Coordinates of C-alpha atoms and ligand atoms in Angstrom, one line a residue:
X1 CA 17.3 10.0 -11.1
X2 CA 13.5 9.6 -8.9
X3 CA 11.1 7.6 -9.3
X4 CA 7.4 9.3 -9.3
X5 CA 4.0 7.1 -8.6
X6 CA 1.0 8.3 -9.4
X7 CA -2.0 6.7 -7.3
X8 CA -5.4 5.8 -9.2
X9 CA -6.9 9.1 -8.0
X10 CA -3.7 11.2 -9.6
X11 CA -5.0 9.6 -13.2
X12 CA -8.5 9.1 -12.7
X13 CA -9.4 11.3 -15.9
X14 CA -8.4 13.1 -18.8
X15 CA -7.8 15.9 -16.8
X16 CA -5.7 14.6 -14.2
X17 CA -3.7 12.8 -16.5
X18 CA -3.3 16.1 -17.9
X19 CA -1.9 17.4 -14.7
X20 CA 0.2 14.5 -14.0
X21 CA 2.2 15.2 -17.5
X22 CA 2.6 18.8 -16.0
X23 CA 4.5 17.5 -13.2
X24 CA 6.2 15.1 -15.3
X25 CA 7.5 17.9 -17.0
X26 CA 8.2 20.2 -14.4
X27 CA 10.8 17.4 -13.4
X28 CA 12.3 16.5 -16.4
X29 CA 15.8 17.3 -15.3
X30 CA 15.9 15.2 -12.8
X31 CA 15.5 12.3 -15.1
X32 CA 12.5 10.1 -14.0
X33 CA 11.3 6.4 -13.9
X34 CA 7.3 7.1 -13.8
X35 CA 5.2 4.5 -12.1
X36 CA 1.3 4.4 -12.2
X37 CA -2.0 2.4 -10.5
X38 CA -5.1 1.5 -12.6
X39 CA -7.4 5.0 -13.0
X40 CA -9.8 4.9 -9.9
X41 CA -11.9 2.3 -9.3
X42 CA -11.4 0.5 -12.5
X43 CA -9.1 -3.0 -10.4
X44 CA -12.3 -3.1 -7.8
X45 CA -14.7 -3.1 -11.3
X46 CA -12.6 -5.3 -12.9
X47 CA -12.4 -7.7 -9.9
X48 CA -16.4 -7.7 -9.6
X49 CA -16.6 -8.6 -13.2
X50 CA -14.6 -11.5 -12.9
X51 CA -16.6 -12.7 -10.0
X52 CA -19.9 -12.4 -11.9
X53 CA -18.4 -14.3 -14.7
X54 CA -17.7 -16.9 -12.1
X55 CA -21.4 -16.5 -10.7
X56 CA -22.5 -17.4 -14.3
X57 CA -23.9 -14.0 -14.5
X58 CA -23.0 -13.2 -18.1
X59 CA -24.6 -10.3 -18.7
X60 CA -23.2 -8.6 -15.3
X61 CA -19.7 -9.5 -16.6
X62 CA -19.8 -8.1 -19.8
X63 CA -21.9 -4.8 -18.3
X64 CA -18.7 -4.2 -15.9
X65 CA -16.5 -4.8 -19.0
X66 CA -18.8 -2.4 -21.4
X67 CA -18.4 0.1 -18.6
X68 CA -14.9 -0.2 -18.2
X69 CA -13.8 -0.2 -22.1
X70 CA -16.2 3.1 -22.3
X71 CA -14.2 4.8 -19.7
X72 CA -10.9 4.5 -20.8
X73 CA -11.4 5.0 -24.2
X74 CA -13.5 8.2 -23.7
X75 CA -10.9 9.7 -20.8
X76 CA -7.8 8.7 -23.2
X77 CA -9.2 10.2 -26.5
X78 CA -9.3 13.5 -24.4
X79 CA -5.2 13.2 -23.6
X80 CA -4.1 13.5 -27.3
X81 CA -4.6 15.5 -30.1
X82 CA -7.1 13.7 -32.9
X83 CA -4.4 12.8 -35.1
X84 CA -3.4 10.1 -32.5
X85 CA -6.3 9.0 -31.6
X86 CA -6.7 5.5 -33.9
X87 CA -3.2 4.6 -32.7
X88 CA -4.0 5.1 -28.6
X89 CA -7.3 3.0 -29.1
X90 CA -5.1 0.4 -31.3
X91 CA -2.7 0.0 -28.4
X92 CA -5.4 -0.4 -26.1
X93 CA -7.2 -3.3 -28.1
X94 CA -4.8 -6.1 -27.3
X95 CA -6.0 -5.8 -23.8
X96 CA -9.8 -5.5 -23.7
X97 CA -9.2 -8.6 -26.3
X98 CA -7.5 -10.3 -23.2
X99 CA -10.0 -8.6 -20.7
X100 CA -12.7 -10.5 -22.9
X101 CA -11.3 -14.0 -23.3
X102 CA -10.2 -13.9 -19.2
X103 CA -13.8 -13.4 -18.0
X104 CA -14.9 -15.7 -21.1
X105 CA -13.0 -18.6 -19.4
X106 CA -14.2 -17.7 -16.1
X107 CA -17.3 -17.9 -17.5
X108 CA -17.1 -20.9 -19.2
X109 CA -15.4 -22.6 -16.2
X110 CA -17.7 -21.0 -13.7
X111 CA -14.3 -20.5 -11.3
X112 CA -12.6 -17.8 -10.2
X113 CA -9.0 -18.7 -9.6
X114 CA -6.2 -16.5 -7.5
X115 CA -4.6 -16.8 -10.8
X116 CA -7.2 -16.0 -13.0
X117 CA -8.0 -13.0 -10.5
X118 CA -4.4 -11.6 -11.2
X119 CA -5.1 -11.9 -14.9
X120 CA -8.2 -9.7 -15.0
X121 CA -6.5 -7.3 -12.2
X122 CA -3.2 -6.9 -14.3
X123 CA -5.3 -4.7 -17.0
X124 CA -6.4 -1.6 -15.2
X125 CA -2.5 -0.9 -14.5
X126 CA -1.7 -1.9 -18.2
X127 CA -4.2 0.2 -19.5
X128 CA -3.9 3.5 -17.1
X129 CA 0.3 3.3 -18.1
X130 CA -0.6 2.6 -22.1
X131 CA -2.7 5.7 -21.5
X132 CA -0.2 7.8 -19.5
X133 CA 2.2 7.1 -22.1
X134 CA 0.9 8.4 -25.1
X135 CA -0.1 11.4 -22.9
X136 CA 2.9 12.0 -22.0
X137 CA 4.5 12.0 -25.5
X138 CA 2.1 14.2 -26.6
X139 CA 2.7 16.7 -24.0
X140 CA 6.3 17.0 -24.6
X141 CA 7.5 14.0 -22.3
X142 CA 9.2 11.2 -24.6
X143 CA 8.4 8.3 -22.8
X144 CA 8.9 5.1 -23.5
X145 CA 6.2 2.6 -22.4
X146 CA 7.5 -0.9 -20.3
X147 CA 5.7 -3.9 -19.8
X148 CA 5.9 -4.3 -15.9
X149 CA 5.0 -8.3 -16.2
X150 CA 8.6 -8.0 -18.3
X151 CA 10.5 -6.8 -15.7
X152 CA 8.7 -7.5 -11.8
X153 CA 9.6 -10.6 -11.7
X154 CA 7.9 -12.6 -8.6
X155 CA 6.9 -15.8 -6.7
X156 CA 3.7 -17.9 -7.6
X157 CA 2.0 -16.7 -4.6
X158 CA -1.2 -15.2 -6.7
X159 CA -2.8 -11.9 -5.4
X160 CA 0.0 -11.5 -2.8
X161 CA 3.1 -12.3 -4.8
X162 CA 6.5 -11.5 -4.0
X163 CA 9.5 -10.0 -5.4
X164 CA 12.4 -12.5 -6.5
X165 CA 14.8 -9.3 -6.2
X166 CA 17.8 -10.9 -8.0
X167 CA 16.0 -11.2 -11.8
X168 CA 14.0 -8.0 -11.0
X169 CA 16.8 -5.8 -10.2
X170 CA 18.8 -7.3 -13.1
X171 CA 15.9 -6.5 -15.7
X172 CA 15.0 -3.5 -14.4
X173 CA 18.5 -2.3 -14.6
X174 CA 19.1 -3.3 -18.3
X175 CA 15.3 -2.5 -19.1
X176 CA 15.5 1.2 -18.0
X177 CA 18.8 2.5 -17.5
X178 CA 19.4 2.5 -21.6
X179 CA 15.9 4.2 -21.5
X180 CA 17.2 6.9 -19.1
X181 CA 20.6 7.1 -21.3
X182 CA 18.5 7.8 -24.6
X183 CA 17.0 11.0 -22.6
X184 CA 13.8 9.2 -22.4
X185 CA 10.9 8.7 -19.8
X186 CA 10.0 4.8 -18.5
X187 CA 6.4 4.3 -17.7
X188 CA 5.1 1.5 -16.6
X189 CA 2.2 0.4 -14.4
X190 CA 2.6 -0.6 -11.0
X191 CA 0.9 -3.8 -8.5
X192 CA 2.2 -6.1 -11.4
X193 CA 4.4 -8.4 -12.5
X194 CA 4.8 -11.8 -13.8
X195 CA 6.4 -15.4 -12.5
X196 CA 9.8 -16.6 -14.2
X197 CA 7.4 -18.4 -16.5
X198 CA 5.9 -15.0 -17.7
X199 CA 2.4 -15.6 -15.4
X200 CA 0.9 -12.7 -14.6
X201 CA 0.5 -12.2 -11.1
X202 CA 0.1 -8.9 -8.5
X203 CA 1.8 -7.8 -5.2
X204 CA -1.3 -7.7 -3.1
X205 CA -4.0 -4.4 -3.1
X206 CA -2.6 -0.9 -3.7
X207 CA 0.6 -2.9 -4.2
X208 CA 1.7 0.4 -6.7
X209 CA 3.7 1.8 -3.9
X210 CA 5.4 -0.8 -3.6
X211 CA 6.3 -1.1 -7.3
X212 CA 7.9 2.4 -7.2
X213 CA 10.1 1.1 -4.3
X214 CA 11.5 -1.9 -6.4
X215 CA 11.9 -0.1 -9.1
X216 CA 13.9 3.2 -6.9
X217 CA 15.8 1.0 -4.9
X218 CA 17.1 -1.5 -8.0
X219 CA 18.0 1.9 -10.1
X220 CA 19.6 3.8 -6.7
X221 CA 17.0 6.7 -7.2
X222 CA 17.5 9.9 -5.6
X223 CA 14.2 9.7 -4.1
X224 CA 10.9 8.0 -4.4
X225 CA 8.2 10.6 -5.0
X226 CA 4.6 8.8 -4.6
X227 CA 1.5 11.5 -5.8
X228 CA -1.5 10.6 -4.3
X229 CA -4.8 12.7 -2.9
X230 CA -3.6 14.1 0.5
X231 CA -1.0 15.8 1.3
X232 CA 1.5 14.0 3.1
X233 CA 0.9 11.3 5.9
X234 CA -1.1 13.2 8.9
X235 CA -1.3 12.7 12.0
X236 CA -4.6 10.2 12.0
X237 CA -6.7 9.6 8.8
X238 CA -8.2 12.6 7.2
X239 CA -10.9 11.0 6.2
X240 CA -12.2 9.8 10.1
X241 CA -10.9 12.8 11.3
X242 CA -10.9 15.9 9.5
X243 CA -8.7 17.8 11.8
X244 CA -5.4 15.8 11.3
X245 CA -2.4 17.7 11.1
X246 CA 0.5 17.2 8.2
X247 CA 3.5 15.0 9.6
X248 CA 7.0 16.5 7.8
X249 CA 9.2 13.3 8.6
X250 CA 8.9 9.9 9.4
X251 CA 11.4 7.1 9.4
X252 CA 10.9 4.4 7.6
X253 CA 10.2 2.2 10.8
X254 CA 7.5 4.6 11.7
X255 CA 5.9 4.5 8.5
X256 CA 5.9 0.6 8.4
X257 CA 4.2 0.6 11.6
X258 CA 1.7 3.4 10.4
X259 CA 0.8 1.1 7.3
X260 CA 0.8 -2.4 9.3
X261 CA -1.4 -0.3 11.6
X262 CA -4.5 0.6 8.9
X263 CA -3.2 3.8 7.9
X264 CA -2.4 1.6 4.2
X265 CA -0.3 4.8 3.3
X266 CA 2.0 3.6 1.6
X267 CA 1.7 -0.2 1.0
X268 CA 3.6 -1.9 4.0
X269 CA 5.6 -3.5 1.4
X270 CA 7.2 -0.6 -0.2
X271 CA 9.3 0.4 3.0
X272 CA 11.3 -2.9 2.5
X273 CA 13.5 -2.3 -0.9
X274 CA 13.3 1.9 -0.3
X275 CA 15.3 1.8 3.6
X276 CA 17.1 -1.1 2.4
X277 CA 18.4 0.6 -0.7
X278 CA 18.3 4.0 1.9
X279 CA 16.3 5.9 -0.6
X280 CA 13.9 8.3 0.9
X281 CA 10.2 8.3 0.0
X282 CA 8.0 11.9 -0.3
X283 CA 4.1 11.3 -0.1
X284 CA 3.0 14.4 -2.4
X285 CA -0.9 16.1 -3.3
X286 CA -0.6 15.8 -7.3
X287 CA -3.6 18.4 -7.0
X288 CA -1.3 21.1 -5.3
X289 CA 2.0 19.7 -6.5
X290 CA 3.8 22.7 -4.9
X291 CA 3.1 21.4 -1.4
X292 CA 6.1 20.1 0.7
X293 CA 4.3 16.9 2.1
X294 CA 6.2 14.1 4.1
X295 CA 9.4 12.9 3.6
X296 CA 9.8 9.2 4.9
X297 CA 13.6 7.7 5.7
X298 CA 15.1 11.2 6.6
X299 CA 14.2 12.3 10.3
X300 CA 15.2 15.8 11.8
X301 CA 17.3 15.3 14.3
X302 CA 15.9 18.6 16.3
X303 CA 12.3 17.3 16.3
X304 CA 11.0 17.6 19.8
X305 CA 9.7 13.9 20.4
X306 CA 6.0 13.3 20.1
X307 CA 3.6 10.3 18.9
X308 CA 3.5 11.1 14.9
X309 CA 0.1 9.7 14.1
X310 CA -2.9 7.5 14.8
X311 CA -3.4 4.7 12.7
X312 CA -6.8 2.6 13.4
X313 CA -7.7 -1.1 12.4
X314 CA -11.5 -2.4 12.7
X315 CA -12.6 -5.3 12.0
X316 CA -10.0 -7.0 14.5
X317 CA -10.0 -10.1 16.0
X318 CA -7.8 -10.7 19.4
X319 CA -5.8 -14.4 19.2
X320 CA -4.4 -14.6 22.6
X321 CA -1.6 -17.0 23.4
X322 CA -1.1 -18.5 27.3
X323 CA 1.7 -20.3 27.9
X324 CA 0.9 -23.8 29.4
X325 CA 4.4 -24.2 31.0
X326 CA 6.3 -22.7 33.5
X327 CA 9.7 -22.9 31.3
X328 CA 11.2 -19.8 29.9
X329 CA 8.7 -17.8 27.4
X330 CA 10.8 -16.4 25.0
X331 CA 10.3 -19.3 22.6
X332 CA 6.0 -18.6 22.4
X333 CA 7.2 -14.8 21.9
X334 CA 9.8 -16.0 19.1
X335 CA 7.7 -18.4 17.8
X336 CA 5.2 -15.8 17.4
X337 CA 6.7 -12.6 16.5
X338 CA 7.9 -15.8 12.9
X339 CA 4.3 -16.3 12.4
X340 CA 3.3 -12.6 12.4
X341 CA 6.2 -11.9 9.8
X342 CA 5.1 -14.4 7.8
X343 CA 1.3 -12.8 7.9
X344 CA 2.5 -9.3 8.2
X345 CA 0.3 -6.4 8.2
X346 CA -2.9 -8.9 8.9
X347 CA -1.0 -9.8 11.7
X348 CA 0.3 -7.9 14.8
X349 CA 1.5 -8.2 18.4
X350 CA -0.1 -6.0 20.8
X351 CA 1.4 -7.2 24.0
X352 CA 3.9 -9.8 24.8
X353 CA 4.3 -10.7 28.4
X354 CA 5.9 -13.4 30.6
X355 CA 2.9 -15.8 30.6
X356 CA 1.9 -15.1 26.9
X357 CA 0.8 -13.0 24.2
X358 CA -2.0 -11.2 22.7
X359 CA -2.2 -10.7 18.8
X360 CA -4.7 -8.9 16.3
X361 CA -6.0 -9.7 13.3
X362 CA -8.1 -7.7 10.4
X363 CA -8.7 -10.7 8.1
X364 CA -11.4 -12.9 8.6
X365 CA -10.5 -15.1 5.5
X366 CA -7.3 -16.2 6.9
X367 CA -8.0 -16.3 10.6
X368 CA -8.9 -20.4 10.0
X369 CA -4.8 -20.7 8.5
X370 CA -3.5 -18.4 10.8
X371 CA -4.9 -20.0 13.4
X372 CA -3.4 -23.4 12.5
X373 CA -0.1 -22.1 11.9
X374 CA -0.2 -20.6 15.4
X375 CA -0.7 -23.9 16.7
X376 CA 1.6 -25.9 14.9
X377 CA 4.4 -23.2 15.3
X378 CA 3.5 -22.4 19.2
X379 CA 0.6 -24.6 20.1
X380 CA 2.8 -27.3 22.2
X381 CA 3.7 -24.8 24.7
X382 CA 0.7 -22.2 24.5
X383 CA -3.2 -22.8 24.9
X384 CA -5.0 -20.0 22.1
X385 CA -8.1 -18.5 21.6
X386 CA -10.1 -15.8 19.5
X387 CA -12.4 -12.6 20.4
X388 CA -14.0 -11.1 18.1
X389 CA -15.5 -7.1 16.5
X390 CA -12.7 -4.8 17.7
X391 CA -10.8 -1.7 16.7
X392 CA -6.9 -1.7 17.4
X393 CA -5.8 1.9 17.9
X394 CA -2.0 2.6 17.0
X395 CA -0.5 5.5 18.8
X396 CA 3.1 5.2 16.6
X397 CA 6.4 7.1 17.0
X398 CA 10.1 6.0 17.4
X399 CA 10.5 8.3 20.4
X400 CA 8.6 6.3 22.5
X401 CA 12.1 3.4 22.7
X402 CA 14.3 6.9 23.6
X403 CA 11.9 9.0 25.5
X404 CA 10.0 7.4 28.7
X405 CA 8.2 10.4 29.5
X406 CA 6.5 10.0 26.0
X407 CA 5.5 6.6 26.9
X408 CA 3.9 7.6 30.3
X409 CA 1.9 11.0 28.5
X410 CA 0.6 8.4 26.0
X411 CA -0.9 5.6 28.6
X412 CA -1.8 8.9 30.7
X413 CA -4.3 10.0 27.8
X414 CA -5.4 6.3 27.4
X415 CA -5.7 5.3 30.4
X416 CA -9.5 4.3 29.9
X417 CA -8.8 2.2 26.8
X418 CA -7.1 -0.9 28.3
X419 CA -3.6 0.5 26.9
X420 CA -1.0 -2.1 25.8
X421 CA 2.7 -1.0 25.4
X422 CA 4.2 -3.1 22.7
X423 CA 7.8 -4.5 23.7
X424 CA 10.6 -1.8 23.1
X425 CA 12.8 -3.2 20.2
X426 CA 11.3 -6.4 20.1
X427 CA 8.2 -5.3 18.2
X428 CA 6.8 -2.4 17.2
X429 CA 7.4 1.5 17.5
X430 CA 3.9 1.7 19.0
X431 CA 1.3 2.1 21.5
X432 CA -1.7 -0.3 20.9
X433 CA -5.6 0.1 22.3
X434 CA -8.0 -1.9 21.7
X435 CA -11.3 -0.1 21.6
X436 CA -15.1 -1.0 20.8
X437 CA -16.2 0.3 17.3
X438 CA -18.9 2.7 18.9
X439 CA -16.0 4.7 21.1
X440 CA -14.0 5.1 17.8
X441 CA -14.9 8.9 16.9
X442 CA -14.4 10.3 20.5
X443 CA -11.4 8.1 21.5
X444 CA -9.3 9.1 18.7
X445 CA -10.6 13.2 19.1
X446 CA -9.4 12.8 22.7
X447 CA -5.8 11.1 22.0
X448 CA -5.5 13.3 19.1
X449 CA -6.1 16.5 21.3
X450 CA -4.0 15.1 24.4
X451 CA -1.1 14.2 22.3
X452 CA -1.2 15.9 19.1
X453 CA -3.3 19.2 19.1
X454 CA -0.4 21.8 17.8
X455 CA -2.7 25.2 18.4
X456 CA -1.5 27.4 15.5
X457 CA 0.6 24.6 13.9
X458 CA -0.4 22.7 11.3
X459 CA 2.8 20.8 11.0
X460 CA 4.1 17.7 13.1
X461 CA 8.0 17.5 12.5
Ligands
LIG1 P1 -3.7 6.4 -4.1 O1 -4.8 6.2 -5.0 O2 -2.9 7.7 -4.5 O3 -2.8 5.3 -3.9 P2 -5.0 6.0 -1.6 O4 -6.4 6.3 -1.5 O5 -4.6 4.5 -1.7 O6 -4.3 6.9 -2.7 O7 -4.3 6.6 -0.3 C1 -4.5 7.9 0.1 C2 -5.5 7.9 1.2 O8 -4.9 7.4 2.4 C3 -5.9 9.3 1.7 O9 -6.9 9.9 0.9 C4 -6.3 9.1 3.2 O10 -7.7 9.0 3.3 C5 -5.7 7.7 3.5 N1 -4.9 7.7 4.7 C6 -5.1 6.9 5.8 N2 -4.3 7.2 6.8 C7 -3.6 8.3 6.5 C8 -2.7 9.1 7.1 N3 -2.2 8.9 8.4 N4 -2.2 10.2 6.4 C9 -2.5 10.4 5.2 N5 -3.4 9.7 4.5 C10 -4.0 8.6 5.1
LIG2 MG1 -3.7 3.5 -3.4

């Protein structure tokens, strides 16, 4: 059995959805558990409609909503024939009627809750899988449609929740695996789920990745197959850098350093469940499905060693840590290493040393309560303070705790960009800059063509 995601820009019309059923298909035998985000853009619409209901800006709300009922029920009309047609747009009612009555209340209350946030959110991911469903069916996939807030059960912690594993793996299990028995295809949307009380909440943005790896690890999937727009991880973000090579493996530390690190690909969270439960995770182009793209959790033991990619983070801020005492350090370093777990990814070590620490930072909202926590957890023994407007650079690979050679070619290439080696099994596999915003472009062209330019190549293994 496998698990397959489809990101928002896999379904983000009628003819992708179209496409995605052809995969769907093409992997039938395998018997699959299909996993999908909201159709692009529609949870970042969604989200600004609630917040002009809160602004008391009616008219904006109910313009994002107009826009957003429009959309999906012109894209869905175009996945099944017109026979089906009244019953896809039936299905679809009870949760525009929600959609309304959410922002109403926002409205009325002029508030925009975490909780009421997570309410709104919820529907682009219940919509884009009601959708994929019926699509599905009628393209000769019998699926079977699940309501994710049924079986994701999480914590109360709104917009960020987590996971209570025990009553999620238990539904899940006695949710889908009669599905699967019947011959038939679960789909269900991804980012959501729902307290023990049945609340709707979500696992924090692009938190569908993460969905897929509950769902593959609780089932024992073969493999987690997530579909998305590029394909495979690359060596440094195609987007800021054009030339970035495809990466064929990664472990799963590496790509929970790559995620923590800005590359977002996949959500941080969905390494947890997948190496725990050892099931391997291929990032795939749903546009050029036969493409072999990266396989995380399965490394090739022949690989020459060699930094894998270039992950960037802007908008930093650096919190350093000195310690005030002259007694032993590694309490600061321990007590710091619990509060950046605790904040993980918006919180990273990029040096520890004997006399203290330095950390970064890529949310301004919570830099006043991580702040706070840093001083009630280290403050007694550590004086703090914050800089602000950086870029931390990520030079990430595992090879760098085996191979020392690597480590000295990599602070060789960035030796003008105050280099900070993170501490060897303690942290990170990485190398950390910290660069001004204006050097970006050039820095990362440089370390890309001193440590990753592959001539002919266009693979890294
Ligand atoms: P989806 O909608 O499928 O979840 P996302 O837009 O969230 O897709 O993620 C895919 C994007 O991740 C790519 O288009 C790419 O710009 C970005 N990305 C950032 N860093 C990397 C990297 N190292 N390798 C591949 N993609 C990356
Ligand atoms: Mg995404």
């Amino acid at each position: 059995m496998i698990v397959l995601k489809f990101g928002g820009s896999s379904v983000d019309s009628a003819e992708s959805i179209a496409r995605v059923a052809g995969i769907a298909r093409g992997l039938l035998e395998r018997r699959l558990v299909v996993v999908v985000s909201a159709m692009a853009k529609t949870t970042r619409r969604l989200l600004e409609a609630a917040e002009a209901a809160a602004a008391g800006d009616r008219e904006g709300a109910l313009a994002a909503f107009d826009e957003i009922e429009t959309f999906h029920r012109r894209e869905s009309q175009g996945v099944v024939p017109p026979a089906s047609r009244a019953a896809l747009d039936a299905a679809l009612d009870p949760f525009f009627n929600e959609l309304r009555t959410q922002l109403d209340e926002i409205f009325s209350t002029r508030a925009l809750t975490p909780r009421a946030a997570d309410a709104v959110a919820s529907c682009g991911e219940l919509l884009a899988s009601t959708i994929l469903s019926f699509a599905f069916t009628h393209s000769g996939v019998d699926s079977a449609w699940v309501d994710c807030r049924r079986v994701i059960v999480t914590d109360h912690d709104f917009t960020r929740a987590r996971p209570l594993y025990g009553p999620t793996d238990a539904r899940l299990r006695e949710t889908l695996l009669p599905l699967l028995r019947a011959g038939r295809v679960p789909v269900l949307g991804g980012y959501v789920g729902a307290t023990l009380q049945g609340v709707t909440t979500t696992l924090g943005k692009e938190g569908s990745d993460f969905s897929a790896a509950i769902v593959g690890a609780a089932l024992g999937a073969e493999e987690v197959l997530i579909w998305t727009d590029v394909d495979g991880m690359r060596t440094a973000d195609p987007r800021l850098f054009p030339g970035a090579r495809r990466i064929r493996t990664l472990s799963f530390a590496e790509a929970l350093e790559l995620s923590c690190s800005g590359a977002k690909k996949p959500h941080y969270g969905t390494l947890g469940p997948a190496s725990r439960a050892g099931v391997p995770i291929r990032i795939l182009d749903s546009r050029h499905p036969e493409a072999q793209g990266t396989v995380i959790g399965r490394r090739n033991p022949d690989a020459p060693p060699t930094i894998k990619s270039i992950a960037c983070r802007s908008n930093a801020h650096l919190i350093s840590a000195r310690a005030t005492g002259r007694e032993e350090n590694d309490g600061l370093l321990g007590g710091v290493f619990e509060i950046c777990e605790r904040f993980r990814p918006s919180l990273l070590v990029l040096e520890g040393r004997a006399d203290g620490c330095e950390l970064a930072l890529d949310r301004e909202d919570r830099l006043a309560e991580i702040h706070s926590s840093l001083l009630s957890g280290v403050g007694q023994s550590a004086e703090l303070w914050v800089t602000r407007g950086r870029t931390v650079v990520s030079l990430v690979s595992e090879d760098l705790a085996t191979h020392p050679e690597l480590v000295e070619r990599t602070l060789e290439a960035a030796r003008d960009h105050d280099p900070r080696l993170v501490l060897k099994g303690v942290a990170a596999p990485a190398v950390r800059l910290l660069a001004d915003d204006e050097d970006l472009p050039g820095l990362i062209a440089r370390l890309h063509g001193e440590l990753l330019a592959g001539g002919s190549e266009e693979v890294v293994e």
